[in-house]
């Protein structure tokens, strides 16, 4: 059985993961208006992954006899300066999510909730990948100077994400 504190903290994480999904879907919509269809697809896939992260927590809370309580999801930003701003914000957002996951792990340790600690390890590893991936894309976009033919090539590459 989950403690009430852990149940509340995991529910808050569901909201953060759902906001991530919403945020990346908003980015995808914006990128479509910029004719960057590859990046638009990339963020649509990312959005679906985030919903998967939320649903994994949803399943875990249920499995441990807790109750999922869904909260309001904040409105994401609609317009962006350019693709560099999008990846810079994405990297910052992922760092924020990493901190949130680490705080959950610390809570699990404090409560001697070994099952939750074990469950959360998957997210710890996932965040290493998420940050590295976004950092990599941001570096590449900076390299090509955010425009021109090289950006079109990166767009094609981004669209290959399955
Ligand atoms: Fe769920 O990892 Fe990104 O936000």
Coordinates of C-alpha atoms and ligand atoms in Angstrom, one line a residue:
X1 CA 0.0 0.0 0.0
X2 CA 1.3 3.5 -0.9
X3 CA 1.6 6.1 1.9
X4 CA -0.7 9.1 1.4
X5 CA 2.5 11.3 0.9
X6 CA 3.8 9.0 -1.8
X7 CA 0.4 8.8 -3.5
X8 CA 0.1 12.6 -3.6
X9 CA 3.7 13.0 -4.9
X10 CA 3.1 10.3 -7.6
X11 CA -0.1 12.0 -8.6
X12 CA 1.7 15.3 -9.0
X13 CA 4.2 13.6 -11.2
X14 CA 1.4 12.4 -13.4
X15 CA 0.3 16.0 -13.9
X16 CA 3.9 17.0 -14.8
X17 CA 4.2 14.2 -17.4
X18 CA 0.8 15.1 -18.9
X19 CA 2.0 18.8 -19.0
X20 CA 5.1 17.6 -20.8
X21 CA 2.9 15.8 -23.3
X22 CA 0.8 18.9 -23.8
X23 CA 3.8 21.1 -24.1
X24 CA 5.4 19.0 -26.8
X25 CA 2.1 18.7 -28.7
X26 CA 1.9 22.5 -28.7
X27 CA 5.4 22.7 -30.0
X28 CA 4.5 20.1 -32.7
X29 CA 1.5 22.3 -33.8
X30 CA 3.7 25.4 -33.9
X31 CA 6.4 23.6 -36.0
X32 CA 3.8 22.5 -38.5
X33 CA 3.0 26.2 -39.1
X34 CA 6.7 26.8 -39.8
X35 CA 6.8 24.0 -42.5
X36 CA 9.2 22.0 -40.3
X37 CA 7.2 18.8 -40.6
X38 CA 10.1 16.6 -39.5
X39 CA 10.4 18.4 -36.2
X40 CA 6.6 18.5 -35.9
X41 CA 6.6 14.7 -36.1
X42 CA 9.5 14.5 -33.7
X43 CA 7.6 16.4 -31.0
X44 CA 4.3 14.5 -31.7
X45 CA 6.2 11.3 -31.0
X46 CA 7.7 12.9 -27.9
X47 CA 4.3 14.0 -26.7
X48 CA 3.0 10.4 -27.0
X49 CA 6.0 9.1 -25.1
X50 CA 5.2 11.6 -22.3
X51 CA 1.7 10.3 -22.1
X52 CA 3.2 6.9 -21.8
X53 CA 5.2 8.1 -18.8
X54 CA 2.1 9.4 -17.2
X55 CA 0.2 6.2 -17.8
X56 CA 3.0 4.1 -16.3
X57 CA 2.5 6.1 -13.1
X58 CA -1.3 5.8 -13.4
X59 CA -0.9 2.0 -13.5
X60 CA 1.5 1.9 -10.6
X61 CA -0.6 3.9 -8.3
X62 CA -3.6 1.6 -9.0
X63 CA -1.5 -1.5 -8.6
X64 CA -0.3 -0.3 -5.1
X65 CA -3.8 0.3 -3.9
X66 CA -3.7 4.1 -4.3
X67 CA -6.1 6.4 -6.1
X68 CA -5.2 8.4 -9.2
X69 CA -6.5 12.0 -8.9
X70 CA -6.2 13.9 -12.1
X71 CA -5.6 17.7 -11.9
X72 CA -5.9 20.6 -14.3
X73 CA -3.1 20.8 -16.9
X74 CA -1.5 24.2 -17.5
X75 CA -1.8 25.9 -20.9
X76 CA 1.5 25.5 -22.8
X77 CA 3.2 28.3 -24.8
X78 CA 1.7 28.7 -28.3
X79 CA 4.3 30.6 -30.3
X80 CA 8.1 30.5 -30.4
X81 CA 10.9 32.6 -31.8
X82 CA 12.6 29.7 -33.6
X83 CA 13.5 26.0 -33.4
X84 CA 16.5 26.9 -31.2
X85 CA 14.2 28.4 -28.6
X86 CA 12.0 25.2 -28.7
X87 CA 15.0 22.9 -28.0
X88 CA 16.4 25.2 -25.3
X89 CA 13.1 25.2 -23.5
X90 CA 12.7 21.5 -24.0
X91 CA 16.1 20.9 -22.4
X92 CA 15.3 23.1 -19.4
X93 CA 11.9 21.4 -19.0
X94 CA 13.6 18.0 -19.0
X95 CA 16.1 19.2 -16.3
X96 CA 13.1 20.2 -14.3
X97 CA 11.5 16.8 -14.7
X98 CA 14.7 15.1 -13.7
X99 CA 14.8 17.1 -10.4
X100 CA 11.2 16.1 -9.8
X101 CA 12.0 12.4 -10.3
X102 CA 15.0 12.7 -8.0
X103 CA 12.8 14.2 -5.3
X104 CA 10.4 11.3 -5.7
X105 CA 13.3 8.8 -5.3
X106 CA 14.5 10.6 -2.2
X107 CA 10.9 10.5 -0.7
X108 CA 10.8 6.7 -1.5
X109 CA 14.1 6.2 0.3
X110 CA 13.0 8.3 3.3
X111 CA 9.8 6.3 3.5
X112 CA 11.6 3.0 3.1
X113 CA 9.3 2.3 0.1
X114 CA 11.5 -0.1 -1.8
X115 CA 8.9 -0.9 -4.4
X116 CA 8.5 2.8 -5.3
X117 CA 12.2 3.3 -5.4
X118 CA 12.5 0.3 -7.7
X119 CA 9.7 1.6 -9.9
X120 CA 11.2 5.1 -10.1
X121 CA 14.6 3.8 -11.2
X122 CA 13.2 3.4 -14.7
X123 CA 12.4 7.2 -14.8
X124 CA 15.9 8.0 -13.5
X125 CA 17.4 6.2 -16.4
X126 CA 14.9 7.6 -18.9
X127 CA 15.7 11.2 -17.8
X128 CA 19.4 10.6 -18.5
X129 CA 18.4 9.7 -22.1
X130 CA 15.9 12.5 -22.4
X131 CA 18.4 15.2 -21.4
X132 CA 21.2 13.8 -23.6
X133 CA 18.9 13.6 -26.6
X134 CA 17.6 17.2 -26.2
X135 CA 21.1 18.5 -25.5
X136 CA 22.3 16.8 -28.7
X137 CA 19.6 18.3 -30.9
X138 CA 20.1 21.8 -29.4
X139 CA 23.9 21.6 -30.1
X140 CA 23.2 20.6 -33.7
X141 CA 20.7 23.4 -34.3
X142 CA 23.2 25.9 -32.9
X143 CA 25.9 24.5 -35.2
X144 CA 23.7 25.0 -38.3
X145 CA 22.8 28.5 -37.1
X146 CA 19.1 27.8 -36.9
X147 CA 18.2 28.3 -40.6
X148 CA 18.9 27.5 -44.2
X149 CA 19.5 24.2 -46.1
X150 CA 21.3 22.6 -43.1
X151 CA 18.2 23.1 -41.0
X152 CA 16.0 21.5 -43.7
X153 CA 18.4 18.5 -43.5
X154 CA 18.0 18.3 -39.7
X155 CA 14.3 18.5 -40.2
X156 CA 14.4 15.5 -42.5
X157 CA 16.5 13.6 -39.9
X158 CA 14.2 14.6 -37.1
X159 CA 11.2 13.2 -39.1
X160 CA 12.8 9.8 -39.1
X161 CA 12.0 9.3 -35.5
X162 CA 9.5 6.4 -35.2
Ligands
LIG1 FE1 8.7 12.2 -19.1 O1 10.3 12.6 -19.6 FE2 10.2 14.1 -20.6 O2 9.2 15.2 -19.6

